[in-house]
Amino acid sequence: MKDTVYVLGGEQTDFQRNWTKEGKTFMSMFREAIQDGLEKVGLTPDEIKKLNKQNRIGVFVGNFDAEQYATQGHLGAFLTEVDPCFYGVPGARYEAACASGSVALDAAQTKLRAKDYDVAIVVGLEIMKTVSSSVGGDFLGTAAYYEKEARGVQFPFPKLFGKLADVILERYKLEEKRFMGALAEISKINYANAKRNPKAQTRSWFMNREHADARGGSFNMAVGGRLCITDCSQVTDGAAVVVLANKNYAEEFAKKKGTKLSAYPKIKGWGHRVAPITFEAKVAESKGEKWILPWTRQTVKDAYDRAGMGTKDIDVFETHDCFTSSEYAAISAFGISQPGKEHEAIEDGVIAFDGKKPINTSGGLIGAGHPVGASGVRMMLDLYKQVTETAGDYQIGGAKNGLMLNIGGSATTNYVFILGK
């Protein structure tokens, strides 16, 4: 017996903010995100107390590395610092590197589908600007196999995804100038999309195709092989919240709000796969395969199969563009193009804001920002906005179904969710 899971709404912080410079801690972010999220949804402290007395609610916190960035673990218990209404509410922290937000979403939906709870509050949170970029880069290295891939390496992840760019070029025998131009176009699109998003980190930054193409030099320095600064996602402070519910509670909630159950989108499909942790092992495993990242492709396929859907049914995509090379690989994983032909979809405008299969209308990790543990929850929130037509200036007209891909490590942990009316 499996129940349907609905998304009732949510909120995110402004990803442009630097909370340390404001003199605020992760707890300030936690409190503000939760209070704003619950207010946006319309879930009151009294309702939380009532649900808690009946053991119908749980809290799920996605966070990668508060132990290093904020010298704090045990984040699942910190809802009790937000409001006394959370005293006694079961809560825990979930971690899967950059997919931490998605593993929290998955744990939440599993409890709801099993009918253990009726409501789940999912929080994704990361405060990253407490340290220098070099120290933070070392912290992020623990999302890879640290001893083998990150120890003593400055900015290990740009180098790992620079290697992905190398493998794409070599495996598919692409013309380098054309391929690098496609990566530059991804950067240009995501920065342009971010300008439409009032919570995006780079909404006031300048970026055009000429800048993204001008790799090397002081304005666009190399950071990992062929990849330069314009190919990278951002170091970001931020949190996002979504509230999930099973069918019975969603119906109750809709009735209280004077609306219908159909006003709320549901999770139609999901996928979760884990690839070998080292990038070298991934490349070795995929030799002879169509996809360089076969487990990423399989995760997408699992979600399509569970939903009874395919690429043709998806109106908007949110993907894990930690680097332009990861978004490039995702295009064929989604089925938008064949492997090795991703550049054609980019050149033809397929993934652009006004294209047939727009990707990262929010700006993605490159444009909107990448607070590591929050990114999966933020993606779900943006899918919710799209399919409920509440995305404002970055709304895709007529969006009925959206798909998100959130990865941890060098495409090690892969999560996909499909959300739709």
PDB file of N, CA and C in Angstrom, residues 31-107:
ATOM      1  N   ARG A  31      16.135  29.482  11.207  1.00  0.00           N
ATOM      2  CA  ARG A  31      14.917  30.076  11.760  1.00  0.00           C
ATOM      3  C   ARG A  31      14.153  30.854  10.690  1.00  0.00           C
ATOM      4  N   GLU A  32      14.868  31.666   9.935  1.00  0.00           N
ATOM      5  CA  GLU A  32      14.206  32.498   8.931  1.00  0.00           C
ATOM      6  C   GLU A  32      13.593  31.641   7.825  1.00  0.00           C
ATOM      7  N   ALA A  33      14.327  30.633   7.371  1.00  0.00           N
ATOM      8  CA  ALA A  33      13.828  29.775   6.288  1.00  0.00           C
ATOM      9  C   ALA A  33      12.573  29.025   6.711  1.00  0.00           C
ATOM     10  N   ILE A  34      12.583  28.462   7.919  1.00  0.00           N
ATOM     11  CA  ILE A  34      11.436  27.708   8.409  1.00  0.00           C
ATOM     12  C   ILE A  34      10.226  28.614   8.606  1.00  0.00           C
ATOM     13  N   GLN A  35      10.434  29.736   9.256  1.00  0.00           N
ATOM     14  CA  GLN A  35       9.315  30.644   9.510  1.00  0.00           C
ATOM     15  C   GLN A  35       8.708  31.160   8.215  1.00  0.00           C
ATOM     16  N   ASP A  36       9.565  31.542   7.252  1.00  0.00           N
ATOM     17  CA  ASP A  36       9.058  32.034   5.970  1.00  0.00           C
ATOM     18  C   ASP A  36       8.366  30.920   5.187  1.00  0.00           C
ATOM     19  N   GLY A  37       8.948  29.717   5.239  1.00  0.00           N
ATOM     20  CA  GLY A  37       8.371  28.586   4.506  1.00  0.00           C
ATOM     21  C   GLY A  37       7.005  28.193   5.028  1.00  0.00           C
ATOM     22  N   LEU A  38       6.879  28.104   6.350  1.00  0.00           N
ATOM     23  CA  LEU A  38       5.598  27.713   6.943  1.00  0.00           C
ATOM     24  C   LEU A  38       4.540  28.788   6.714  1.00  0.00           C
ATOM     25  N   GLU A  39       4.964  30.056   6.781  1.00  0.00           N
ATOM     26  CA  GLU A  39       4.023  31.153   6.526  1.00  0.00           C
ATOM     27  C   GLU A  39       3.540  31.114   5.076  1.00  0.00           C
ATOM     28  N   LYS A  40       4.459  30.841   4.155  1.00  0.00           N
ATOM     29  CA  LYS A  40       4.107  30.773   2.734  1.00  0.00           C
ATOM     30  C   LYS A  40       3.106  29.657   2.472  1.00  0.00           C
ATOM     31  N   VAL A  41       3.326  28.510   3.093  1.00  0.00           N
ATOM     32  CA  VAL A  41       2.445  27.355   2.916  1.00  0.00           C
ATOM     33  C   VAL A  41       1.119  27.561   3.645  1.00  0.00           C
ATOM     34  N   GLY A  42       1.196  28.191   4.829  1.00  0.00           N
ATOM     35  CA  GLY A  42       0.011  28.349   5.665  1.00  0.00           C
ATOM     36  C   GLY A  42      -0.118  27.263   6.715  1.00  0.00           C
ATOM     37  N   LEU A  43       1.036  26.714   7.132  1.00  0.00           N
ATOM     38  CA  LEU A  43       1.064  25.697   8.191  1.00  0.00           C
ATOM     39  C   LEU A  43       1.424  26.389   9.500  1.00  0.00           C
ATOM     40  N   THR A  44       0.496  26.454  10.432  1.00  0.00           N
ATOM     41  CA  THR A  44       0.666  27.241  11.657  1.00  0.00           C
ATOM     42  C   THR A  44       1.318  26.421  12.771  1.00  0.00           C
ATOM     43  N   PRO A  45       1.908  27.094  13.763  1.00  0.00           N
ATOM     44  CA  PRO A  45       2.435  26.386  14.935  1.00  0.00           C
ATOM     45  C   PRO A  45       1.377  25.539  15.636  1.00  0.00           C
ATOM     46  N   ASP A  46       0.170  26.036  15.721  1.00  0.00           N
ATOM     47  CA  ASP A  46      -0.900  25.270  16.369  1.00  0.00           C
ATOM     48  C   ASP A  46      -1.198  23.982  15.600  1.00  0.00           C
ATOM     49  N   GLU A  47      -1.158  24.076  14.278  1.00  0.00           N
ATOM     50  CA  GLU A  47      -1.405  22.874  13.466  1.00  0.00           C
ATOM     51  C   GLU A  47      -0.267  21.869  13.649  1.00  0.00           C
ATOM     52  N   ILE A  48       0.965  22.359  13.736  1.00  0.00           N
ATOM     53  CA  ILE A  48       2.113  21.471  13.957  1.00  0.00           C
ATOM     54  C   ILE A  48       1.978  20.773  15.312  1.00  0.00           C
ATOM     55  N   LYS A  49       1.579  21.532  16.343  1.00  0.00           N
ATOM     56  CA  LYS A  49       1.370  20.920  17.668  1.00  0.00           C
ATOM     57  C   LYS A  49       0.305  19.826  17.611  1.00  0.00           C
ATOM     58  N   LYS A  50      -0.771  20.096  16.917  1.00  0.00           N
ATOM     59  CA  LYS A  50      -1.859  19.128  16.789  1.00  0.00           C
ATOM     60  C   LYS A  50      -1.388  17.863  16.066  1.00  0.00           C
ATOM     61  N   LEU A  51      -0.672  18.047  14.961  1.00  0.00           N
ATOM     62  CA  LEU A  51      -0.152  16.904  14.210  1.00  0.00           C
ATOM     63  C   LEU A  51       0.846  16.106  15.048  1.00  0.00           C
ATOM     64  N   ASN A  52       1.654  16.818  15.832  1.00  0.00           N
ATOM     65  CA  ASN A  52       2.654  16.151  16.660  1.00  0.00           C
ATOM     66  C   ASN A  52       2.003  15.294  17.753  1.00  0.00           C
ATOM     67  N   LYS A  53       0.939  15.802  18.351  1.00  0.00           N
ATOM     68  CA  LYS A  53       0.232  15.016  19.373  1.00  0.00           C
ATOM     69  C   LYS A  53      -0.301  13.703  18.807  1.00  0.00           C
ATOM     70  N   GLN A  54      -0.633  13.732  17.519  1.00  0.00           N
ATOM     71  CA  GLN A  54      -1.162  12.546  16.850  1.00  0.00           C
ATOM     72  C   GLN A  54      -0.059  11.736  16.145  1.00  0.00           C
ATOM     73  N   ASN A  55       1.198  12.179  16.316  1.00  0.00           N
ATOM     74  CA  ASN A  55       2.362  11.527  15.694  1.00  0.00           C
ATOM     75  C   ASN A  55       2.194  11.426  14.177  1.00  0.00           C
ATOM     76  N   ARG A  56       1.835  12.564  13.562  1.00  0.00           N
ATOM     77  CA  ARG A  56       1.557  12.576  12.124  1.00  0.00           C
ATOM     78  C   ARG A  56       2.540  13.443  11.328  1.00  0.00           C
ATOM     79  N   ILE A  57       3.599  13.947  11.980  1.00  0.00           N
ATOM     80  CA  ILE A  57       4.482  14.885  11.297  1.00  0.00           C
ATOM     81  C   ILE A  57       5.939  14.571  11.614  1.00  0.00           C
ATOM     82  N   GLY A  58       6.830  14.807  10.646  1.00  0.00           N
ATOM     83  CA  GLY A  58       8.264  14.632  10.840  1.00  0.00           C
ATOM     84  C   GLY A  58       9.032  15.724  10.118  1.00  0.00           C
ATOM     85  N   VAL A  59      10.272  15.925  10.542  1.00  0.00           N
ATOM     86  CA  VAL A  59      11.150  16.936   9.945  1.00  0.00           C
ATOM     87  C   VAL A  59      12.382  16.242   9.373  1.00  0.00           C
ATOM     88  N   PHE A  60      12.791  16.650   8.173  1.00  0.00           N
ATOM     89  CA  PHE A  60      13.895  16.026   7.457  1.00  0.00           C
ATOM     90  C   PHE A  60      14.836  17.128   6.981  1.00  0.00           C
ATOM     91  N   VAL A  61      16.071  17.104   7.473  1.00  0.00           N
ATOM     92  CA  VAL A  61      17.022  18.183   7.200  1.00  0.00           C
ATOM     93  C   VAL A  61      18.143  17.668   6.303  1.00  0.00           C
ATOM     94  N   GLY A  62      18.305  18.296   5.163  1.00  0.00           N
ATOM     95  CA  GLY A  62      19.416  17.985   4.271  1.00  0.00           C
ATOM     96  C   GLY A  62      20.560  18.950   4.493  1.00  0.00           C
ATOM     97  N   ASN A  63      21.729  18.417   4.811  1.00  0.00           N
ATOM     98  CA  ASN A  63      22.913  19.261   5.036  1.00  0.00           C
ATOM     99  C   ASN A  63      24.157  18.429   4.779  1.00  0.00           C
ATOM    100  N   PHE A  64      25.135  19.027   4.107  1.00  0.00           N
ATOM    101  CA  PHE A  64      26.355  18.303   3.766  1.00  0.00           C
ATOM    102  C   PHE A  64      27.411  18.381   4.860  1.00  0.00           C
ATOM    103  N   ASP A  65      27.777  19.596   5.296  1.00  0.00           N
ATOM    104  CA  ASP A  65      29.013  19.699   6.069  1.00  0.00           C
ATOM    105  C   ASP A  65      28.999  20.816   7.095  1.00  0.00           C
ATOM    106  N   ALA A  66      27.931  20.899   7.878  1.00  0.00           N
ATOM    107  CA  ALA A  66      27.889  21.924   8.927  1.00  0.00           C
ATOM    108  C   ALA A  66      28.980  21.704   9.966  1.00  0.00           C
ATOM    109  N   GLU A  67      29.427  20.449  10.127  1.00  0.00           N
ATOM    110  CA  GLU A  67      30.493  20.186  11.102  1.00  0.00           C
ATOM    111  C   GLU A  67      31.734  21.025  10.816  1.00  0.00           C
ATOM    112  N   GLN A  68      32.072  21.192   9.513  1.00  0.00           N
ATOM    113  CA  GLN A  68      33.264  21.963   9.162  1.00  0.00           C
ATOM    114  C   GLN A  68      32.939  23.445   8.934  1.00  0.00           C
ATOM    115  N   TYR A  69      31.884  23.729   8.191  1.00  0.00           N
ATOM    116  CA  TYR A  69      31.555  25.119   7.880  1.00  0.00           C
ATOM    117  C   TYR A  69      31.037  25.896   9.087  1.00  0.00           C
ATOM    118  N   ALA A  70      30.312  25.213   9.984  1.00  0.00           N
ATOM    119  CA  ALA A  70      29.668  25.910  11.102  1.00  0.00           C
ATOM    120  C   ALA A  70      29.996  25.315  12.466  1.00  0.00           C
ATOM    121  N   THR A  71      30.906  24.312  12.491  1.00  0.00           N
ATOM    122  CA  THR A  71      31.288  23.622  13.732  1.00  0.00           C
ATOM    123  C   THR A  71      30.063  23.122  14.483  1.00  0.00           C
ATOM    124  N   GLN A  72      29.151  22.512  13.727  1.00  0.00           N
ATOM    125  CA  GLN A  72      27.923  22.043  14.343  1.00  0.00           C
ATOM    126  C   GLN A  72      27.378  20.812  13.610  1.00  0.00           C
ATOM    127  N   GLY A  73      27.110  19.760  14.375  1.00  0.00           N
ATOM    128  CA  GLY A  73      26.399  18.604  13.851  1.00  0.00           C
ATOM    129  C   GLY A  73      25.001  18.549  14.436  1.00  0.00           C
ATOM    130  N   HIS A  74      24.349  17.396  14.284  1.00  0.00           N
ATOM    131  CA  HIS A  74      23.037  17.145  14.900  1.00  0.00           C
ATOM    132  C   HIS A  74      21.984  18.170  14.450  1.00  0.00           C
ATOM    133  N   LEU A  75      22.003  18.524  13.162  1.00  0.00           N
ATOM    134  CA  LEU A  75      21.107  19.574  12.693  1.00  0.00           C
ATOM    135  C   LEU A  75      19.638  19.172  12.731  1.00  0.00           C
ATOM    136  N   GLY A  76      19.355  17.879  12.731  1.00  0.00           N
ATOM    137  CA  GLY A  76      17.969  17.447  12.756  1.00  0.00           C
ATOM    138  C   GLY A  76      17.219  17.870  13.997  1.00  0.00           C
ATOM    139  N   ALA A  77      17.962  18.202  15.049  1.00  0.00           N
ATOM    140  CA  ALA A  77      17.320  18.599  16.307  1.00  0.00           C
ATOM    141  C   ALA A  77      17.097  20.100  16.424  1.00  0.00           C
ATOM    142  N   PHE A  78      17.602  20.868  15.463  1.00  0.00           N
ATOM    143  CA  PHE A  78      17.599  22.321  15.644  1.00  0.00           C
ATOM    144  C   PHE A  78      16.272  22.996  15.324  1.00  0.00           C
ATOM    145  N   LEU A  79      15.288  22.247  14.847  1.00  0.00           N
ATOM    146  CA  LEU A  79      13.954  22.838  14.701  1.00  0.00           C
ATOM    147  C   LEU A  79      13.403  23.246  16.064  1.00  0.00           C
ATOM    148  N   THR A  80      13.883  22.579  17.117  1.00  0.00           N
ATOM    149  CA  THR A  80      13.420  22.936  18.472  1.00  0.00           C
ATOM    150  C   THR A  80      13.885  24.331  18.874  1.00  0.00           C
ATOM    151  N   GLU A  81      14.903  24.858  18.190  1.00  0.00           N
ATOM    152  CA  GLU A  81      15.375  26.217  18.447  1.00  0.00           C
ATOM    153  C   GLU A  81      14.599  27.256  17.645  1.00  0.00           C
ATOM    154  N   VAL A  82      13.824  26.771  16.687  1.00  0.00           N
ATOM    155  CA  VAL A  82      13.045  27.687  15.853  1.00  0.00           C
ATOM    156  C   VAL A  82      11.754  28.089  16.552  1.00  0.00           C
ATOM    157  N   ASP A  83      11.059  27.075  17.106  1.00  0.00           N
ATOM    158  CA  ASP A  83       9.763  27.335  17.738  1.00  0.00           C
ATOM    159  C   ASP A  83       9.447  26.175  18.678  1.00  0.00           C
ATOM    160  N   PRO A  84       8.886  26.455  19.856  1.00  0.00           N
ATOM    161  CA  PRO A  84       8.522  25.370  20.778  1.00  0.00           C
ATOM    162  C   PRO A  84       7.516  24.379  20.193  1.00  0.00           C
ATOM    163  N   CYS A  85       6.814  24.767  19.130  1.00  0.00           N
ATOM    164  CA  CYS A  85       5.855  23.834  18.521  1.00  0.00           C
ATOM    165  C   CYS A  85       6.549  22.589  17.982  1.00  0.00           C
ATOM    166  N   PHE A  86       7.877  22.642  17.820  1.00  0.00           N
ATOM    167  CA  PHE A  86       8.615  21.494  17.309  1.00  0.00           C
ATOM    168  C   PHE A  86       9.128  20.570  18.419  1.00  0.00           C
ATOM    169  N   TYR A  87       8.896  20.921  19.661  1.00  0.00           N
ATOM    170  CA  TYR A  87       9.309  20.025  20.747  1.00  0.00           C
ATOM    171  C   TYR A  87       8.607  18.673  20.560  1.00  0.00           C
ATOM    172  N   GLY A  88       9.399  17.624  20.520  1.00  0.00           N
ATOM    173  CA  GLY A  88       8.839  16.283  20.388  1.00  0.00           C
ATOM    174  C   GLY A  88       8.675  15.804  18.958  1.00  0.00           C
ATOM    175  N   VAL A  89       8.732  16.709  17.977  1.00  0.00           N
ATOM    176  CA  VAL A  89       8.572  16.302  16.579  1.00  0.00           C
ATOM    177  C   VAL A  89       9.807  15.511  16.144  1.00  0.00           C
ATOM    178  N   PRO A  90       9.628  14.315  15.567  1.00  0.00           N
ATOM    179  CA  PRO A  90      10.795  13.545  15.119  1.00  0.00           C
ATOM    180  C   PRO A  90      11.516  14.268  13.988  1.00  0.00           C
ATOM    181  N   GLY A  91      12.841  14.388  14.131  1.00  0.00           N
ATOM    182  CA  GLY A  91      13.632  15.076  13.113  1.00  0.00           C
ATOM    183  C   GLY A  91      15.009  14.461  13.004  1.00  0.00           C
ATOM    184  N   ALA A  92      15.579  14.487  11.808  1.00  0.00           N
ATOM    185  CA  ALA A  92      16.927  13.956  11.602  1.00  0.00           C
ATOM    186  C   ALA A  92      17.581  14.657  10.432  1.00  0.00           C
ATOM    187  N   ARG A  93      18.901  14.598  10.405  1.00  0.00           N
ATOM    188  CA  ARG A  93      19.695  15.199   9.339  1.00  0.00           C
ATOM    189  C   ARG A  93      20.120  14.097   8.359  1.00  0.00           C
ATOM    190  N   TYR A  94      20.089  14.425   7.066  1.00  0.00           N
ATOM    191  CA  TYR A  94      20.414  13.479   5.997  1.00  0.00           C
ATOM    192  C   TYR A  94      21.541  14.054   5.143  1.00  0.00           C
ATOM    193  N   GLU A  95      22.480  13.195   4.772  1.00  0.00           N
ATOM    194  CA  GLU A  95      23.665  13.679   4.059  1.00  0.00           C
ATOM    195  C   GLU A  95      24.019  12.774   2.883  1.00  0.00           C
ATOM    196  N   ALA A  96      24.229  13.375   1.721  1.00  0.00           N
ATOM    197  CA  ALA A  96      24.730  12.665   0.546  1.00  0.00           C
ATOM    198  C   ALA A  96      25.453  13.674  -0.342  1.00  0.00           C
ATOM    199  N   ALA A  97      26.412  14.385   0.276  1.00  0.00           N
ATOM    200  CA  ALA A  97      27.177  15.418  -0.433  1.00  0.00           C
ATOM    201  C   ALA A  97      26.222  16.436  -1.051  1.00  0.00           C
ATOM    202  N   CYS A  98      26.394  16.764  -2.329  1.00  0.00           N
ATOM    203  CA  CYS A  98      25.555  17.790  -2.961  1.00  0.00           C
ATOM    204  C   CYS A  98      24.129  17.310  -3.191  1.00  0.00           C
ATOM    205  N   ALA A  99      23.856  16.036  -2.970  1.00  0.00           N
ATOM    206  CA  ALA A  99      22.496  15.488  -3.073  1.00  0.00           C
ATOM    207  C   ALA A  99      21.848  15.358  -1.695  1.00  0.00           C
ATOM    208  N   SER A 100      22.376  16.036  -0.686  1.00  0.00           N
ATOM    209  CA  SER A 100      21.828  15.930   0.674  1.00  0.00           C
ATOM    210  C   SER A 100      20.371  16.364   0.736  1.00  0.00           C
ATOM    211  N   GLY A 101      20.010  17.420   0.008  1.00  0.00           N
ATOM    212  CA  GLY A 101      18.630  17.863  -0.004  1.00  0.00           C
ATOM    213  C   GLY A 101      17.697  16.813  -0.571  1.00  0.00           C
ATOM    214  N   SER A 102      18.164  16.096  -1.582  1.00  0.00           N
ATOM    215  CA  SER A 102      17.331  15.067  -2.212  1.00  0.00           C
ATOM    216  C   SER A 102      17.192  13.825  -1.356  1.00  0.00           C
ATOM    217  N   VAL A 103      18.236  13.455  -0.617  1.00  0.00           N
ATOM    218  CA  VAL A 103      18.092  12.283   0.251  1.00  0.00           C
ATOM    219  C   VAL A 103      17.123  12.607   1.388  1.00  0.00           C
ATOM    220  N   ALA A 104      17.076  13.874   1.816  1.00  0.00           N
ATOM    221  CA  ALA A 104      16.071  14.287   2.807  1.00  0.00           C
ATOM    222  C   ALA A 104      14.666  14.223   2.207  1.00  0.00           C
ATOM    223  N   LEU A 105      14.523  14.679   0.965  1.00  0.00           N
ATOM    224  CA  LEU A 105      13.232  14.581   0.271  1.00  0.00           C
ATOM    225  C   LEU A 105      12.796  13.129   0.128  1.00  0.00           C
ATOM    226  N   ASP A 106      13.743  12.268  -0.215  1.00  0.00           N
ATOM    227  CA  ASP A 106      13.428  10.853  -0.421  1.00  0.00           C
ATOM    228  C   ASP A 106      13.002  10.184   0.882  1.00  0.00           C
ATOM    229  N   ALA A 107      13.715  10.493   1.978  1.00  0.00           N
ATOM    230  CA  ALA A 107      13.340   9.940   3.279  1.00  0.00           C
ATOM    231  C   ALA A 107      11.941  10.412   3.665  1.00  0.00           C
TER     232      ALA A 107
END
